[in-house]
Amino acid sequence: MPSSRTSPSFPDSEYWDRIEKTRAAMEAEGLDAILITDPSNMSWISGYDGWTFYVHQAVLLSMEGEPVWWGRGIDAAGAMRTVFMEEDNIFGYADDYVQNPDKHPMEDLAKLVDAYGHGTQRVGIEMDNYYFSASAYKTLLKCLPKADFQDCTGLVNWQRTIKSEFELIYMRRAADIVTAMHEKIRNFAEPGMPKHKLVAEIYHTGISGVGGHWGDYPAIVPMAPSGLDATAPHLTWDDTPLRTGEATFFEIAGAHRRYHCPQSRTLFLGKPPQKYLDAEMAVDDATEAALEQARPGNRCEDIANAFNAALARHGFIKDNRCGYAIGLSYPPDWGERTMSFRAGDRTELLPGMTFHFMPALWLDDGGIETTEPILITENGHDRLCDTPGGLVVKA
Amino acid sequence: MPSSRTSPSFPDSEYWDRIEKTRAAMEAEGLDAILITDPSNMSWISGYDGWTFYVHQAVLLSMEGEPVWWGRGIDAAGAMRTVFMEEDNIFGYADDYVQNPDKHPMEDLAKLVDAYGHGTQRVGIEMDNYYFSASAYKTLLKCLPKADFQDCTGLVNWQRTIKSEFELIYMRRAADIVTAMHEKIRNFAEPGMPKHKLVAEIYHTGISGVGGHWGDYPAIVPMAPSGLDATAPHLTWDDTPLRTGEATFFEIAGAHRRYHCPQSRTLFLGKPPQKYLDAEMAVDDATEAALEQARPGNRCEDIANAFNAALARHGFIKDNRCGYAIGLSYPPDWGERTMSFRAGDRTELLPGMTFHFMPALWLDDGGIETTEPILITENGHDRLCDTPGGLVVKA
């Protein structure tokens, strides 16, 4: 009996294409099977979608047949509602394994891996992945002493870099959503408004969606620090009022069917001091220089090098990466954890790749983020959003 | 120089109380130091607050002195803005450690642990914790071969079970917020409304807050499945319209300063079939029987046993836990991962403990969730919310 999906995001053929690509990568690494525990990889390969990654779960992919979903017993019903596989390939474990120091769910997964004939084979595991804990690893080693475990962190992620037509449709819808969210900020923000009131509007716009396309939850909540708090890149919000003379950056994403389009803008209430205008010009110039390099055949580091050189001409330095791959994701990160725009990343840019170009500058008394999500095309790149550039200045 | 907190959630003395309790537990385990990597434990012991748990980070706690914050270089500014410790106790690592397969941030943490004199000591690590990956563990073992690493999963979590007066103030604010969120659902939902439009309103109400108290982001997004999707407990939402004759449950939480109050209700549009009314009565009766046991001196399992016995008299069976501890949290889970209401959990109930009593029933064609967040008091318990009980029926 097949699972009972009511609104699948992709035709089954797309999952089989993904599996074929992944198996080629597995073969190149000499792997007989992999245990996929990154929720975004699980979803990409099987369609699984649920907020269940706070308990141990996995997809087992062998060199033949359908993937196998494994998770908490009560979540097997959610797998039935979302994955493309047959019901026979969905396995749930007993509830007393949940957050119980006396037993570990991976004991159950080990039995399944063994039953599928991989107990003495070469099995890939995502060693540096959220949710695959040190204890999960130790338990697998103990329960399957004859298996040859290999680190396959990133193996599935790397198959996801070039987006399909369906994926690009979803990302463009997410782009429309984040564009609307920034428009909301421009129109709604005013001096004295408590920050959380503005964030409530941002959420409302993001989930309401655009053009008849619903908003999904982004893998990161809005980051929206003001003033000195904006010297830190990853603070969220409280009820402090927006103040005249202060900058606030909004690092937010639109999301649709788990696909993300992040974009940041910086709001300044009142007249920006010269330092902010200088930083704005530096970021604008460096962005133009960097995006000139965003075309097939160039490498990730070409973008970073062009960006840093242009920034340096304006007297600014940025010592962290200026972009990363984006697409399907689950908390806590909307990046794909593969390519980064930084020195040393020599990955070749190819049509269909999608990135968040992230030329953020954190100054000693605030921060500026004016970022662009982009798609590498046959001849260059497209900006996914048409949000106006530069500082958002309101009186 | 002390860090520059603008709006601390607690006086420094409260952090020192927490540290003292934690050190007593460390001493009982013979630990010289612990590496805290659970974001909620990091926040509870140091005040740290930021959406940065997608990169490796930790708090090092020894038997004397202040805790030490360690994380990505650009996030040290966020630590400066939120922790109670002096600037000297904040350490950032270089950005090229981020998501780079050639080097691992734990190499840097190992140096810090060694510099603090713990390289040959007995050091606790949270082995079964989100965000402390298998690779993090292996790297620590490799870089500190003379350290005696011990599993301290849950050690800090268990110190958090009894809430302070400040914590209870924040949880009651969160309770007011989730009460308002359910009121919004009751008033706003109607047949034909696309689900995401309702979720946008739920978010707006939750972040807007109640009584002048702002809403923080909950550690889990709204779960809101309808009809057959509600046979699965952890699905989120899409744009499917709410339908007459169908049940939808809303498992949501109010949040304030990272403290959570979750509560679920089930909406039925139209006239509920007898099966739902029977399930509602069974849950109501079993809830009364269970909460009679919610008082100091009883044990967690007493609540589960009373609940299951009453449910069985109505012909229903629930094979998963019916509650868990709640409080401070970060994604992906708003539970504290300590106590569960289930057979075998013999933890004694004490005044100041807070739980989400979660008597959810998932049927073969839908689900019912009517849940209660509670506080154990000197003589019994308080319900934190006054949301009306039972099914929410709308024509």
GROMACS .gro file of C-alpha atoms in nm, chain A residues 6-7 49-56 72 74-75 77-78 81-82 95-100 104 126-138 151 196-197 199-201 203-204 207-209 212-217 219-221 223 228-229 231-239 319-321 331-333 337-338 340 342 362, chain B residues 6-7 49-56 72 74-75 77-78 81-82 95-100 104 126-138 151 196-197 199-201 203-204 207-209 212-217 219-221 223 228-229 231-239 319-321 331-333 337-338 340 342 362:
model
  160
    6THR     CA    1  -0.252   1.465  -0.017
    7SER     CA    2  -0.032   1.743  -0.151
   49ASP     CA    3   0.801   1.653   0.642
   50GLY     CA    4   0.723   1.694   1.012
   51TRP     CA    5   0.855   1.873   1.321
   52THR     CA    6   0.994   1.551   1.466
   53PHE     CA    7   1.370   1.608   1.458
   54TYR     CA    8   1.375   1.653   1.836
   55VAL     CA    9   1.366   1.272   1.856
   56HIS     CA   10   1.603   1.036   1.677
   72ARG     CA   11   0.933   0.734   1.661
   74ILE     CA   12   0.370   0.790   1.670
   75ASP     CA   13   0.548   0.971   1.384
   77ALA     CA   14   0.165   0.821   1.069
   78GLY     CA   15   0.330   1.147   0.961
   81ARG     CA   16   0.118   1.120   0.504
   82THR     CA   17   0.429   1.268   0.345
   95ASP     CA   18   0.776   0.525   2.273
   96ASP     CA   19   0.976   0.426   2.579
   97TYR     CA   20   1.292   0.490   2.377
   98VAL     CA   21   1.210   0.862   2.381
   99GLN     CA   22   1.440   1.069   2.606
  100ASN     CA   23   1.504   0.770   2.826
  104HIS     CA   24   1.867   0.453   2.309
  126GLU     CA   25   2.644   1.202   0.889
  127MET     CA   26   2.901   1.259   1.161
  128ASP     CA   27   2.879   1.639   1.179
  129ASN     CA   28   2.508   1.690   1.158
  130TYR     CA   29   2.256   1.844   1.396
  131TYR     CA   30   2.049   1.576   1.566
  132PHE     CA   31   2.292   1.287   1.515
  133SER     CA   32   2.433   1.298   1.865
  134ALA     CA   33   2.756   1.161   2.007
  135SER     CA   34   2.546   0.907   2.193
  136ALA     CA   35   2.368   0.798   1.875
  137TYR     CA   36   2.709   0.734   1.722
  138LYS     CA   37   2.840   0.538   2.020
  151ASP     CA   38   3.165   0.969   0.763
  196HIS     CA   39   0.804   4.274   1.874
  197LYS     CA   40   0.506   4.457   1.724
  199VAL     CA   41   0.813   4.126   1.417
  200ALA     CA   42   0.449   4.018   1.459
  201GLU     CA   43   0.372   4.194   1.129
  203TYR     CA   44   0.552   3.691   1.063
  204HIS     CA   45   0.197   3.767   0.954
  207ILE     CA   46   0.297   3.308   0.666
  208SER     CA   47   0.010   3.475   0.475
  209GLY     CA   48   0.217   3.435   0.160
  212GLY     CA   49  -0.190   3.270  -0.355
  213HIS     CA   50   0.119   3.082  -0.236
  214TRP     CA   51   0.128   3.003   0.134
  215GLY     CA   52   0.415   3.083   0.365
  216ASP     CA   53   0.595   2.802   0.544
  217TYR     CA   54   0.802   2.850   0.861
  219ALA     CA   55   1.440   2.752   0.942
  220ILE     CA   56   1.563   3.060   1.134
  221VAL     CA   57   1.337   3.311   1.308
  223MET     CA   58   1.696   3.830   1.349
  228LEU     CA   59   2.465   4.827   1.974
  229ASP     CA   60   2.284   4.492   1.968
  231THR     CA   61   2.713   4.469   1.648
  232ALA     CA   62   2.611   4.105   1.702
  233PRO     CA   63   2.480   3.920   1.401
  234HIS     CA   64   2.239   3.667   1.552
  235LEU     CA   65   2.022   3.829   1.819
  236THR     CA   66   1.646   3.805   1.783
  237TRP     CA   67   1.401   4.059   1.935
  238ASP     CA   68   1.236   4.195   2.247
  239ASP     CA   69   1.004   4.490   2.316
  319ASP     CA   70   3.669   3.845   0.806
  320ASN     CA   71   3.385   3.598   0.760
  321ARG     CA   72   3.225   3.435   0.457
  331PRO     CA   73   1.587   2.452   1.172
  332PRO     CA   74   1.838   2.555   1.289
  333ASP     CA   75   1.992   2.673   0.956
  337ARG     CA   76   2.604   2.359   0.442
  338THR     CA   77   2.804   2.297   0.124
  340SER     CA   78   3.065   2.917   0.099
  342ARG     CA   79   3.522   3.255   0.098
  362TRP     CA   80   2.921   4.453   1.161
  401THR     CA   81   2.059   4.605   2.827
  402SER     CA   82   1.767   4.393   2.946
  444ASP     CA   83   2.068   3.422   2.402
  445GLY     CA   84   2.110   3.414   2.025
  446TRP     CA   85   2.013   3.203   1.724
  447THR     CA   86   2.363   3.065   1.687
  448PHE     CA   87   2.321   2.696   1.770
  449TYR     CA   88   2.365   2.606   1.402
  450VAL     CA   89   2.739   2.643   1.462
  451HIS     CA   90   2.936   2.473   1.738
  467ARG     CA   91   3.201   3.157   1.665
  469ILE     CA   92   3.128   3.696   1.516
  470ASP     CA   93   2.892   3.569   1.788
  472ALA     CA   94   2.950   4.023   2.032
  473GLY     CA   95   2.614   3.856   2.101
  476ARG     CA   96   2.529   4.163   2.492
  477THR     CA   97   2.360   3.882   2.682
  490ASP     CA   98   3.538   3.195   1.092
  491ASP     CA   99   3.712   2.943   0.869
  492TYR     CA  100   3.616   2.673   1.121
  493VAL     CA  101   3.252   2.720   1.017
  494GLN     CA  102   3.112   2.430   0.811
  495ASN     CA  103   3.456   2.346   0.682
  499HIS     CA  104   3.659   2.133   1.325
  521GLU     CA  105   2.634   1.616   2.689
  522MET     CA  106   2.651   1.303   2.477
  523ASP     CA  107   2.285   1.287   2.373
  524ASN     CA  108   2.215   1.647   2.295
  525TYR     CA  109   2.109   1.825   1.976
  526TYR     CA  110   2.404   2.015   1.831
  527PHE     CA  111   2.682   1.815   1.998
  528SER     CA  112   2.757   1.601   1.694
  529ALA     CA  113   2.935   1.269   1.662
  530SER     CA  114   3.216   1.457   1.491
  531ALA     CA  115   3.242   1.708   1.778
  532TYR     CA  116   3.283   1.415   2.015
  533LYS     CA  117   3.547   1.241   1.804
  546ASP     CA  118   2.851   1.157   2.979
  591HIS     CA  119  -0.198   2.921   0.671
  592LYS     CA  120  -0.421   3.227   0.706
  594VAL     CA  121  -0.157   3.023   1.139
  595ALA     CA  122  -0.057   3.379   1.039
  596GLU     CA  123  -0.308   3.509   1.296
  598TYR     CA  124   0.174   3.393   1.509
  599HIS     CA  125   0.062   3.754   1.514
  602ILE     CA  126   0.444   3.760   1.909
  603SER     CA  127   0.227   4.065   1.989
  604GLY     CA  128   0.202   3.935   2.344
  607GLY     CA  129   0.226   4.456   2.773
  608HIS     CA  130   0.448   4.146   2.772
  609TRP     CA  131   0.612   4.066   2.439
  610GLY     CA  132   0.598   3.728   2.269
  611ASP     CA  133   0.919   3.541   2.202
  612TYR     CA  134   0.954   3.268   1.937
  614ALA     CA  135   1.092   2.638   2.028
  615ILE     CA  136   0.842   2.450   1.809
  616VAL     CA  137   0.630   2.608   1.537
  618MET     CA  138   0.148   2.206   1.469
  623LEU     CA  139  -0.650   1.233   0.839
  624ASP     CA  140  -0.332   1.442   0.875
  626THR     CA  141  -0.368   1.096   1.282
  627ALA     CA  142  -0.005   1.215   1.285
  628PRO     CA  143   0.102   1.424   1.582
  629HIS     CA  144   0.373   1.648   1.436
  630LEU     CA  145   0.269   1.787   1.099
  631THR     CA  146   0.271   2.164   1.052
  632TRP     CA  147   0.048   2.346   0.796
  633ASP     CA  148  -0.018   2.428   0.434
  634ASP     CA  149  -0.299   2.612   0.251
  714ASP     CA  150   0.084   0.401   2.433
  715ASN     CA  151   0.302   0.709   2.464
  716ARG     CA  152   0.385   0.944   2.751
  726PRO     CA  153   1.443   2.473   1.908
  727PRO     CA  154   1.380   2.193   1.834
  728ASP     CA  155   1.194   2.105   2.158
  732ARG     CA  156   1.405   1.647   2.854
  733THR     CA  157   1.400   1.527   3.214
  735SER     CA  158   0.800   1.223   3.165
  737ARG     CA  159   0.490   0.749   3.199
  757TRP     CA  160  -0.454   0.999   1.793
   0.00000   0.00000   0.00000
